[in-house]
Amino acid sequence: MEEQAMPASRFFWYELLTDDPASAAKFYKAVVGWGSENWGDPQDPYIIVKVGETGVGGIMRMPPEAKAMGTPPCWVGYIHVKDVDAATAKIKAAGGAIHREPADIPEIGRFSVVADPQGATFMLMAPQGPDQEPLPADTPGAVGWRELYTTDWKAALDFYAGQFGWTADEAMDMGPMGTYQLFTAGAERSGGMMNKPANIPMPLWQFYFTVERLDAAAERVKANGGQVLMEPMQVPGGSWIAPCLDPEGAVFSLTARER
Protein backbone atom coordinates (compact mmCIF):
# COMPACT_ATOMS: atom_id res chain seq x y z
CA MET A 1 0.00 0.00 0.00
CA GLU A 2 1.36 3.43 -0.94
CA GLU A 3 1.12 6.47 1.30
CA GLN A 4 -0.08 9.74 -0.18
CA ALA A 5 1.22 13.05 1.12
CA MET A 6 -1.62 14.91 2.80
CA PRO A 7 -2.69 16.20 6.19
CA ALA A 8 -3.54 13.59 8.78
CA SER A 9 -7.25 14.37 8.52
CA ARG A 10 -8.27 13.04 5.12
CA PHE A 11 -9.28 9.81 3.49
CA PHE A 12 -6.23 8.64 1.57
CA TRP A 13 -6.82 4.95 0.71
CA TYR A 14 -9.89 2.96 -0.30
CA GLU A 15 -10.36 -0.77 0.01
CA LEU A 16 -12.85 -3.22 -1.43
CA LEU A 17 -13.72 -6.25 0.71
CA THR A 18 -15.19 -8.85 -1.61
CA ASP A 19 -15.62 -12.58 -2.19
CA ASP A 20 -13.74 -12.71 -5.52
CA PRO A 21 -10.89 -10.17 -5.62
CA ALA A 22 -9.57 -11.24 -9.03
CA SER A 23 -12.96 -10.82 -10.72
CA ALA A 24 -13.50 -7.52 -8.93
CA ALA A 25 -10.17 -6.20 -10.20
CA LYS A 26 -11.19 -7.08 -13.77
CA PHE A 27 -14.54 -5.35 -13.33
CA TYR A 28 -13.08 -2.09 -12.02
CA LYS A 29 -10.33 -2.11 -14.65
CA ALA A 30 -13.03 -2.30 -17.32
CA VAL A 31 -15.22 0.36 -15.72
CA VAL A 32 -12.80 2.83 -14.12
CA GLY A 33 -9.61 2.02 -15.99
CA TRP A 34 -7.46 1.05 -13.01
CA GLY A 35 -4.30 -0.95 -13.44
CA SER A 36 -3.38 -3.45 -10.74
CA GLU A 37 -0.45 -4.95 -8.90
CA ASN A 38 -0.51 -8.00 -6.64
CA TRP A 39 1.06 -7.79 -3.19
CA GLY A 40 1.56 -10.39 -0.48
CA ASP A 41 0.43 -14.02 -0.66
CA PRO A 42 0.73 -15.19 -4.29
CA GLN A 43 -2.17 -17.61 -3.73
CA ASP A 44 -4.50 -14.92 -2.38
CA PRO A 45 -2.87 -11.54 -3.01
CA TYR A 46 -3.89 -8.08 -1.93
CA ILE A 47 -4.56 -6.31 -5.24
CA ILE A 48 -3.38 -2.70 -5.36
CA VAL A 49 -5.39 -0.66 -7.88
CA LYS A 50 -3.48 2.10 -9.62
CA VAL A 51 -3.79 5.15 -11.84
CA GLY A 52 -0.55 4.96 -13.79
CA GLU A 53 2.07 4.34 -11.10
CA THR A 54 -0.05 5.85 -8.31
CA GLY A 55 -1.84 3.47 -5.96
CA VAL A 56 -5.33 4.68 -5.01
CA GLY A 57 -6.71 1.65 -3.19
CA GLY A 58 -6.80 -2.09 -2.78
CA ILE A 59 -9.01 -5.13 -3.27
CA MET A 60 -8.90 -8.01 -0.79
CA ARG A 61 -10.86 -11.10 0.11
CA MET A 62 -13.51 -10.54 2.77
CA PRO A 63 -11.94 -11.44 6.14
CA PRO A 64 -13.54 -14.56 7.69
CA GLU A 65 -14.58 -12.68 10.82
CA ALA A 66 -16.34 -10.03 8.74
CA LYS A 67 -18.03 -12.66 6.61
CA ALA A 68 -19.20 -14.49 9.75
CA MET A 69 -20.85 -11.26 10.90
CA GLY A 70 -22.78 -11.05 7.64
CA THR A 71 -20.82 -8.13 6.21
CA PRO A 72 -21.65 -7.77 2.51
CA PRO A 73 -19.03 -6.85 -0.08
CA CYS A 74 -18.27 -3.17 0.44
CA TRP A 75 -15.85 -0.31 -0.03
CA VAL A 76 -14.23 1.17 3.09
CA GLY A 77 -11.98 4.19 3.45
CA TYR A 78 -8.82 4.82 5.47
CA ILE A 79 -8.28 8.15 7.23
CA HIS A 80 -4.63 9.13 7.68
CA VAL A 81 -3.60 9.69 11.32
CA LYS A 82 -0.21 10.10 12.95
CA ASP A 83 -0.96 7.96 16.01
CA VAL A 84 -3.46 5.15 15.47
CA ASP A 85 -3.65 4.18 19.14
CA ALA A 86 -4.39 7.71 20.32
CA ALA A 87 -6.88 8.35 17.50
CA THR A 88 -8.67 5.06 18.21
CA ALA A 89 -8.97 5.86 21.91
CA LYS A 90 -10.29 9.34 21.06
CA ILE A 91 -12.98 7.86 18.82
CA LYS A 92 -14.09 5.49 21.57
CA ALA A 93 -14.24 8.36 24.08
CA ALA A 94 -16.43 10.32 21.66
CA GLY A 95 -19.00 7.51 21.43
CA GLY A 96 -17.65 5.64 18.43
CA ALA A 97 -17.12 1.89 18.20
CA ILE A 98 -13.90 -0.10 17.84
CA HIS A 99 -14.33 -3.08 15.53
CA ARG A 100 -10.64 -3.99 15.50
CA GLU A 101 -8.05 -2.74 17.93
CA PRO A 102 -4.86 -1.16 16.55
CA ALA A 103 -2.51 -3.64 14.88
CA ASP A 104 0.55 -3.55 12.65
CA ILE A 105 0.80 -4.64 9.03
CA PRO A 106 4.50 -5.34 8.49
CA GLU A 107 6.13 -2.83 6.10
CA ILE A 108 2.78 -1.08 5.58
CA GLY A 109 1.71 0.66 8.77
CA ARG A 110 -0.51 0.52 11.84
CA PHE A 111 -4.29 0.49 11.49
CA SER A 112 -7.58 0.03 13.30
CA VAL A 113 -11.21 -0.50 12.26
CA VAL A 114 -13.69 1.88 13.85
CA ALA A 115 -17.16 3.37 13.44
CA ASP A 116 -18.62 6.76 14.16
CA PRO A 117 -21.37 7.10 16.83
CA GLN A 118 -24.07 6.64 14.17
CA GLY A 119 -22.49 3.36 13.00
CA ALA A 120 -20.64 4.18 9.75
CA THR A 121 -17.44 2.13 9.55
CA PHE A 122 -14.06 3.46 8.46
CA MET A 123 -10.38 2.71 9.06
CA LEU A 124 -7.55 4.61 10.65
CA MET A 125 -3.99 4.19 9.44
CA ALA A 126 -0.53 5.56 10.12
CA PRO A 127 1.29 4.34 7.00
CA GLN A 128 4.99 3.75 6.55
CA GLY A 129 7.03 4.53 3.47
CA PRO A 130 7.73 7.54 1.27
CA ASP A 131 5.16 10.22 0.65
CA GLN A 132 3.35 10.44 -2.65
CA GLU A 133 1.40 13.37 -4.05
CA PRO A 134 -2.37 12.77 -4.07
CA LEU A 135 -4.15 12.75 -7.40
CA PRO A 136 -6.39 15.73 -8.24
CA ALA A 137 -10.04 14.78 -7.75
CA ASP A 138 -10.85 15.21 -11.45
CA THR A 139 -8.17 12.73 -12.58
CA PRO A 140 -9.79 9.68 -14.23
CA GLY A 141 -9.44 6.85 -11.74
CA ALA A 142 -9.14 9.09 -8.67
CA VAL A 143 -11.64 9.10 -5.85
CA GLY A 144 -13.42 12.34 -6.62
CA TRP A 145 -15.95 12.57 -3.76
CA ARG A 146 -16.83 11.00 -0.40
CA GLU A 147 -20.38 10.82 0.91
CA LEU A 148 -21.71 9.88 4.34
CA TYR A 149 -25.24 8.53 4.72
CA THR A 150 -26.11 8.75 8.40
CA THR A 151 -28.95 9.06 10.89
CA ASP A 152 -27.99 12.52 12.19
CA TRP A 153 -25.76 14.54 9.90
CA LYS A 154 -25.35 17.40 12.36
CA ALA A 155 -24.05 15.06 15.08
CA ALA A 156 -21.88 13.28 12.51
CA LEU A 157 -20.34 16.55 11.34
CA ASP A 158 -19.57 17.50 14.94
CA PHE A 159 -17.93 14.10 15.47
CA TYR A 160 -15.68 14.28 12.40
CA ALA A 161 -14.86 17.91 13.12
CA GLY A 162 -13.74 16.96 16.61
CA GLN A 163 -11.73 13.95 15.48
CA PHE A 164 -10.14 15.22 12.27
CA GLY A 165 -10.67 18.98 12.06
CA TRP A 166 -13.17 18.84 9.20
CA THR A 167 -15.28 21.97 8.74
CA ALA A 168 -18.76 22.67 7.40
CA ASP A 169 -18.98 24.09 3.90
CA GLU A 170 -22.12 24.95 1.96
CA ALA A 171 -25.43 23.34 3.03
CA MET A 172 -27.85 22.44 0.25
CA ASP A 173 -31.62 22.05 0.66
CA MET A 174 -32.61 18.74 -0.97
CA GLY A 175 -36.33 19.20 -0.36
CA PRO A 176 -37.99 16.04 1.02
CA MET A 177 -34.54 14.39 1.25
CA GLY A 178 -33.39 17.00 3.76
CA THR A 179 -30.08 18.84 3.95
CA TYR A 180 -26.93 17.88 2.07
CA GLN A 181 -24.01 19.28 4.07
CA LEU A 182 -20.72 19.71 2.24
CA PHE A 183 -17.55 19.43 4.31
CA THR A 184 -13.95 20.51 3.91
CA ALA A 185 -10.85 18.61 5.02
CA GLY A 186 -7.96 21.03 5.20
CA ALA A 187 -8.27 23.38 2.23
CA GLU A 188 -10.14 20.89 0.06
CA ARG A 189 -13.90 20.48 -0.31
CA SER A 190 -13.94 16.73 0.18
CA GLY A 191 -17.50 15.43 0.28
CA GLY A 192 -20.97 15.65 1.74
CA MET A 193 -23.16 14.27 4.51
CA MET A 194 -26.89 13.69 4.65
CA ASN A 195 -29.45 11.68 6.58
CA LYS A 196 -29.85 8.36 4.82
CA PRO A 197 -32.97 7.51 2.84
CA ALA A 198 -35.08 4.57 4.01
CA ASN A 199 -33.71 2.22 1.33
CA ILE A 200 -30.19 2.41 2.81
CA PRO A 201 -30.30 0.00 5.76
CA MET A 202 -27.45 1.41 7.84
CA PRO A 203 -25.10 4.41 7.98
CA LEU A 204 -22.18 4.11 5.58
CA TRP A 205 -19.55 5.95 3.59
CA GLN A 206 -19.86 5.87 -0.20
CA PHE A 207 -17.05 6.74 -2.60
CA TYR A 208 -17.19 8.26 -6.09
CA PHE A 209 -14.71 7.16 -8.76
CA THR A 210 -13.86 9.71 -11.45
CA VAL A 211 -14.29 8.74 -15.10
CA GLU A 212 -14.01 10.76 -18.30
CA ARG A 213 -17.62 10.39 -19.46
CA LEU A 214 -20.50 9.20 -17.33
CA ASP A 215 -22.74 7.55 -19.92
CA ALA A 216 -19.94 5.45 -21.39
CA ALA A 217 -18.80 4.33 -17.93
CA ALA A 218 -22.36 3.45 -16.92
CA GLU A 219 -22.64 1.26 -20.01
CA ARG A 220 -19.38 -0.47 -19.02
CA VAL A 221 -20.87 -1.20 -15.59
CA LYS A 222 -23.84 -2.95 -17.21
CA ALA A 223 -21.72 -4.76 -19.80
CA ASN A 224 -19.48 -6.22 -17.10
CA GLY A 225 -22.18 -7.58 -14.79
CA GLY A 226 -22.81 -4.60 -12.53
CA GLN A 227 -25.92 -2.49 -12.04
CA VAL A 228 -26.58 1.23 -12.47
CA LEU A 229 -29.01 2.09 -9.67
CA MET A 230 -30.06 5.47 -11.07
CA GLU A 231 -29.64 7.02 -14.47
CA PRO A 232 -26.90 9.66 -14.66
CA MET A 233 -27.91 12.96 -13.11
CA GLN A 234 -26.26 16.36 -12.98
CA VAL A 235 -25.50 17.88 -9.59
CA PRO A 236 -24.79 21.47 -8.51
CA GLY A 237 -21.39 22.47 -9.85
CA GLY A 238 -21.99 20.70 -13.15
CA SER A 239 -20.66 17.18 -12.51
CA TRP A 240 -22.60 14.08 -13.52
CA ILE A 241 -23.03 11.15 -11.13
CA ALA A 242 -24.51 7.64 -11.08
CA PRO A 243 -24.72 5.23 -8.11
CA CYS A 244 -23.86 1.63 -9.01
CA LEU A 245 -23.41 -1.91 -7.72
CA ASP A 246 -20.53 -4.14 -8.75
CA PRO A 247 -21.22 -7.81 -9.60
CA GLU A 248 -20.71 -8.89 -5.97
CA GLY A 249 -23.08 -6.20 -4.65
CA ALA A 250 -20.65 -3.55 -3.38
CA VAL A 251 -22.00 -0.01 -3.70
CA PHE A 252 -19.96 2.69 -5.44
CA SER A 253 -20.66 5.77 -7.53
CA LEU A 254 -19.22 7.24 -10.70
CA THR A 255 -18.59 10.93 -11.28
CA ALA A 256 -17.52 12.84 -14.40
CA ARG A 257 -17.44 16.38 -15.72
CA GLU A 258 -18.89 15.23 -19.02
CA ARG A 259 -21.92 13.08 -19.58
Tab-separated table of C-alpha atoms in Angstrom:
chain	number	residue	atom	x	y	z
A	1	MET	CA	0.000	0.000	0.000
A	2	GLU	CA	1.360	3.427	-0.939
A	3	GLU	CA	1.116	6.471	1.304
A	4	GLN	CA	-0.078	9.741	-0.182
A	5	ALA	CA	1.217	13.050	1.119
A	6	MET	CA	-1.616	14.911	2.802
A	7	PRO	CA	-2.693	16.204	6.189
A	8	ALA	CA	-3.537	13.592	8.780
A	9	SER	CA	-7.251	14.373	8.518
A	10	ARG	CA	-8.274	13.044	5.117
A	11	PHE	CA	-9.278	9.806	3.490
A	12	PHE	CA	-6.231	8.635	1.570
A	13	TRP	CA	-6.821	4.951	0.710
A	14	TYR	CA	-9.889	2.963	-0.301
A	15	GLU	CA	-10.361	-0.772	0.007
A	16	LEU	CA	-12.854	-3.216	-1.429
A	17	LEU	CA	-13.721	-6.250	0.708
A	18	THR	CA	-15.185	-8.855	-1.608
A	19	ASP	CA	-15.621	-12.576	-2.186
A	20	ASP	CA	-13.740	-12.707	-5.515
A	21	PRO	CA	-10.888	-10.169	-5.625
A	22	ALA	CA	-9.565	-11.241	-9.026
A	23	SER	CA	-12.963	-10.817	-10.718
A	24	ALA	CA	-13.502	-7.520	-8.928
A	25	ALA	CA	-10.168	-6.202	-10.203
A	26	LYS	CA	-11.189	-7.076	-13.774
A	27	PHE	CA	-14.544	-5.348	-13.327
A	28	TYR	CA	-13.083	-2.089	-12.018
A	29	LYS	CA	-10.331	-2.113	-14.647
A	30	ALA	CA	-13.030	-2.302	-17.315
A	31	VAL	CA	-15.223	0.361	-15.716
A	32	VAL	CA	-12.799	2.835	-14.121
A	33	GLY	CA	-9.606	2.021	-15.992
A	34	TRP	CA	-7.458	1.047	-13.014
A	35	GLY	CA	-4.304	-0.954	-13.436
A	36	SER	CA	-3.383	-3.453	-10.741
A	37	GLU	CA	-0.451	-4.951	-8.898
A	38	ASN	CA	-0.506	-8.002	-6.636
A	39	TRP	CA	1.060	-7.789	-3.187
A	40	GLY	CA	1.559	-10.388	-0.477
A	41	ASP	CA	0.434	-14.018	-0.664
A	42	PRO	CA	0.731	-15.194	-4.294
A	43	GLN	CA	-2.171	-17.613	-3.734
A	44	ASP	CA	-4.498	-14.922	-2.378
A	45	PRO	CA	-2.872	-11.536	-3.006
A	46	TYR	CA	-3.893	-8.085	-1.933
A	47	ILE	CA	-4.561	-6.311	-5.236
A	48	ILE	CA	-3.384	-2.701	-5.355
A	49	VAL	CA	-5.392	-0.658	-7.877
A	50	LYS	CA	-3.479	2.105	-9.622
A	51	VAL	CA	-3.786	5.149	-11.845
A	52	GLY	CA	-0.553	4.956	-13.792
A	53	GLU	CA	2.066	4.343	-11.103
A	54	THR	CA	-0.047	5.854	-8.308
A	55	GLY	CA	-1.844	3.474	-5.959
A	56	VAL	CA	-5.331	4.677	-5.009
A	57	GLY	CA	-6.709	1.651	-3.186
A	58	GLY	CA	-6.803	-2.091	-2.777
A	59	ILE	CA	-9.009	-5.134	-3.271
A	60	MET	CA	-8.902	-8.007	-0.795
A	61	ARG	CA	-10.856	-11.102	0.115
A	62	MET	CA	-13.508	-10.543	2.770
A	63	PRO	CA	-11.938	-11.445	6.141
A	64	PRO	CA	-13.538	-14.565	7.686
A	65	GLU	CA	-14.584	-12.680	10.823
A	66	ALA	CA	-16.344	-10.025	8.744
A	67	LYS	CA	-18.030	-12.662	6.606
A	68	ALA	CA	-19.201	-14.489	9.745
A	69	MET	CA	-20.848	-11.259	10.903
A	70	GLY	CA	-22.783	-11.048	7.636
A	71	THR	CA	-20.821	-8.125	6.214
A	72	PRO	CA	-21.653	-7.769	2.510
A	73	PRO	CA	-19.035	-6.852	-0.084
A	74	CYS	CA	-18.269	-3.175	0.440
A	75	TRP	CA	-15.847	-0.308	-0.033
A	76	VAL	CA	-14.230	1.168	3.090
A	77	GLY	CA	-11.980	4.193	3.448
A	78	TYR	CA	-8.818	4.823	5.473
A	79	ILE	CA	-8.276	8.150	7.231
A	80	HIS	CA	-4.628	9.129	7.682
A	81	VAL	CA	-3.596	9.691	11.315
A	82	LYS	CA	-0.212	10.104	12.947
A	83	ASP	CA	-0.957	7.965	16.014
A	84	VAL	CA	-3.464	5.148	15.469
A	85	ASP	CA	-3.651	4.180	19.143
A	86	ALA	CA	-4.386	7.714	20.318
A	87	ALA	CA	-6.878	8.352	17.504
A	88	THR	CA	-8.667	5.059	18.208
A	89	ALA	CA	-8.970	5.864	21.913
A	90	LYS	CA	-10.294	9.339	21.061
A	91	ILE	CA	-12.983	7.858	18.825
A	92	LYS	CA	-14.094	5.494	21.573
A	93	ALA	CA	-14.237	8.363	24.081
A	94	ALA	CA	-16.434	10.316	21.655
A	95	GLY	CA	-19.003	7.510	21.431
A	96	GLY	CA	-17.648	5.638	18.433
A	97	ALA	CA	-17.122	1.886	18.198
A	98	ILE	CA	-13.897	-0.103	17.843
A	99	HIS	CA	-14.325	-3.082	15.528
A	100	ARG	CA	-10.636	-3.992	15.500
A	101	GLU	CA	-8.045	-2.740	17.932
A	102	PRO	CA	-4.856	-1.157	16.545
A	103	ALA	CA	-2.511	-3.639	14.878
A	104	ASP	CA	0.550	-3.549	12.653
A	105	ILE	CA	0.795	-4.637	9.030
A	106	PRO	CA	4.505	-5.336	8.493
A	107	GLU	CA	6.133	-2.834	6.104
A	108	ILE	CA	2.784	-1.079	5.582
A	109	GLY	CA	1.714	0.664	8.772
A	110	ARG	CA	-0.509	0.516	11.840
A	111	PHE	CA	-4.294	0.489	11.489
A	112	SER	CA	-7.581	0.029	13.301
A	113	VAL	CA	-11.212	-0.495	12.256
A	114	VAL	CA	-13.687	1.882	13.852
A	115	ALA	CA	-17.160	3.367	13.439
A	116	ASP	CA	-18.623	6.763	14.162
A	117	PRO	CA	-21.366	7.098	16.834
A	118	GLN	CA	-24.071	6.641	14.172
A	119	GLY	CA	-22.492	3.363	12.997
A	120	ALA	CA	-20.641	4.182	9.748
A	121	THR	CA	-17.436	2.130	9.551
A	122	PHE	CA	-14.061	3.456	8.461
A	123	MET	CA	-10.385	2.713	9.060
A	124	LEU	CA	-7.547	4.613	10.647
A	125	MET	CA	-3.988	4.189	9.439
A	126	ALA	CA	-0.532	5.564	10.119
A	127	PRO	CA	1.288	4.338	7.003
A	128	GLN	CA	4.990	3.752	6.547
A	129	GLY	CA	7.031	4.532	3.473
A	130	PRO	CA	7.735	7.539	1.273
A	131	ASP	CA	5.158	10.219	0.652
A	132	GLN	CA	3.351	10.442	-2.653
A	133	GLU	CA	1.403	13.373	-4.048
A	134	PRO	CA	-2.373	12.767	-4.072
A	135	LEU	CA	-4.152	12.753	-7.401
A	136	PRO	CA	-6.386	15.730	-8.242
A	137	ALA	CA	-10.043	14.783	-7.751
A	138	ASP	CA	-10.853	15.214	-11.453
A	139	THR	CA	-8.169	12.733	-12.578
A	140	PRO	CA	-9.793	9.681	-14.235
A	141	GLY	CA	-9.442	6.847	-11.737
A	142	ALA	CA	-9.142	9.085	-8.674
A	143	VAL	CA	-11.644	9.105	-5.847
A	144	GLY	CA	-13.425	12.345	-6.616
A	145	TRP	CA	-15.946	12.568	-3.764
A	146	ARG	CA	-16.831	10.997	-0.404
A	147	GLU	CA	-20.378	10.816	0.914
A	148	LEU	CA	-21.713	9.877	4.342
A	149	TYR	CA	-25.235	8.526	4.724
A	150	THR	CA	-26.110	8.755	8.398
A	151	THR	CA	-28.948	9.063	10.890
A	152	ASP	CA	-27.989	12.516	12.194
A	153	TRP	CA	-25.760	14.536	9.896
A	154	LYS	CA	-25.355	17.399	12.362
A	155	ALA	CA	-24.049	15.062	15.079
A	156	ALA	CA	-21.881	13.278	12.514
A	157	LEU	CA	-20.337	16.545	11.341
A	158	ASP	CA	-19.569	17.496	14.941
A	159	PHE	CA	-17.933	14.103	15.466
A	160	TYR	CA	-15.679	14.275	12.400
A	161	ALA	CA	-14.855	17.913	13.121
A	162	GLY	CA	-13.737	16.959	16.615
A	163	GLN	CA	-11.732	13.955	15.480
A	164	PHE	CA	-10.144	15.224	12.269
A	165	GLY	CA	-10.670	18.980	12.057
A	166	TRP	CA	-13.171	18.844	9.198
A	167	THR	CA	-15.283	21.971	8.743
A	168	ALA	CA	-18.759	22.673	7.405
A	169	ASP	CA	-18.978	24.093	3.899
A	170	GLU	CA	-22.123	24.946	1.961
A	171	ALA	CA	-25.427	23.335	3.031
A	172	MET	CA	-27.852	22.437	0.253
A	173	ASP	CA	-31.619	22.045	0.659
A	174	MET	CA	-32.610	18.740	-0.966
A	175	GLY	CA	-36.332	19.201	-0.362
A	176	PRO	CA	-37.985	16.036	1.017
A	177	MET	CA	-34.543	14.392	1.253
A	178	GLY	CA	-33.387	17.002	3.764
A	179	THR	CA	-30.077	18.842	3.953
A	180	TYR	CA	-26.928	17.884	2.073
A	181	GLN	CA	-24.011	19.279	4.067
A	182	LEU	CA	-20.719	19.709	2.238
A	183	PHE	CA	-17.553	19.433	4.309
A	184	THR	CA	-13.953	20.511	3.913
A	185	ALA	CA	-10.853	18.609	5.023
A	186	GLY	CA	-7.958	21.033	5.200
A	187	ALA	CA	-8.269	23.380	2.227
A	188	GLU	CA	-10.139	20.894	0.057
A	189	ARG	CA	-13.898	20.478	-0.307
A	190	SER	CA	-13.937	16.732	0.183
A	191	GLY	CA	-17.498	15.434	0.282
A	192	GLY	CA	-20.966	15.647	1.740
A	193	MET	CA	-23.162	14.272	4.510
A	194	MET	CA	-26.895	13.688	4.653
A	195	ASN	CA	-29.452	11.680	6.584
A	196	LYS	CA	-29.851	8.364	4.821
A	197	PRO	CA	-32.968	7.510	2.839
A	198	ALA	CA	-35.085	4.572	4.013
A	199	ASN	CA	-33.707	2.225	1.328
A	200	ILE	CA	-30.191	2.406	2.807
A	201	PRO	CA	-30.295	-0.003	5.765
A	202	MET	CA	-27.453	1.414	7.841
A	203	PRO	CA	-25.098	4.411	7.979
A	204	LEU	CA	-22.185	4.107	5.577
A	205	TRP	CA	-19.554	5.949	3.590
A	206	GLN	CA	-19.863	5.874	-0.197
A	207	PHE	CA	-17.049	6.736	-2.600
A	208	TYR	CA	-17.191	8.257	-6.090
A	209	PHE	CA	-14.715	7.165	-8.755
A	210	THR	CA	-13.863	9.706	-11.452
A	211	VAL	CA	-14.290	8.736	-15.099
A	212	GLU	CA	-14.006	10.763	-18.303
A	213	ARG	CA	-17.616	10.389	-19.463
A	214	LEU	CA	-20.495	9.201	-17.328
A	215	ASP	CA	-22.737	7.555	-19.925
A	216	ALA	CA	-19.936	5.451	-21.392
A	217	ALA	CA	-18.796	4.328	-17.935
A	218	ALA	CA	-22.361	3.447	-16.917
A	219	GLU	CA	-22.640	1.255	-20.011
A	220	ARG	CA	-19.383	-0.467	-19.017
A	221	VAL	CA	-20.869	-1.201	-15.586
A	222	LYS	CA	-23.836	-2.949	-17.211
A	223	ALA	CA	-21.722	-4.764	-19.805
A	224	ASN	CA	-19.477	-6.219	-17.099
A	225	GLY	CA	-22.177	-7.578	-14.789
A	226	GLY	CA	-22.809	-4.597	-12.525
A	227	GLN	CA	-25.916	-2.488	-12.044
A	228	VAL	CA	-26.578	1.227	-12.466
A	229	LEU	CA	-29.005	2.087	-9.674
A	230	MET	CA	-30.062	5.470	-11.067
A	231	GLU	CA	-29.642	7.020	-14.465
A	232	PRO	CA	-26.900	9.662	-14.663
A	233	MET	CA	-27.906	12.961	-13.107
A	234	GLN	CA	-26.264	16.361	-12.984
A	235	VAL	CA	-25.502	17.882	-9.586
A	236	PRO	CA	-24.789	21.472	-8.512
A	237	GLY	CA	-21.391	22.475	-9.851
A	238	GLY	CA	-21.993	20.702	-13.151
A	239	SER	CA	-20.664	17.178	-12.514
A	240	TRP	CA	-22.601	14.082	-13.520
A	241	ILE	CA	-23.033	11.152	-11.130
A	242	ALA	CA	-24.513	7.644	-11.076
A	243	PRO	CA	-24.724	5.229	-8.114
A	244	CYS	CA	-23.861	1.629	-9.012
A	245	LEU	CA	-23.415	-1.909	-7.715
A	246	ASP	CA	-20.530	-4.135	-8.753
A	247	PRO	CA	-21.223	-7.805	-9.604
A	248	GLU	CA	-20.708	-8.889	-5.965
A	249	GLY	CA	-23.079	-6.199	-4.655
A	250	ALA	CA	-20.646	-3.549	-3.384
A	251	VAL	CA	-21.997	-0.007	-3.701
A	252	PHE	CA	-19.959	2.692	-5.437
A	253	SER	CA	-20.661	5.770	-7.529
A	254	LEU	CA	-19.218	7.240	-10.699
A	255	THR	CA	-18.589	10.929	-11.277
A	256	ALA	CA	-17.518	12.836	-14.395
A	257	ARG	CA	-17.436	16.384	-15.717
A	258	GLU	CA	-18.890	15.227	-19.018
A	259	ARG	CA	-21.924	13.081	-19.584
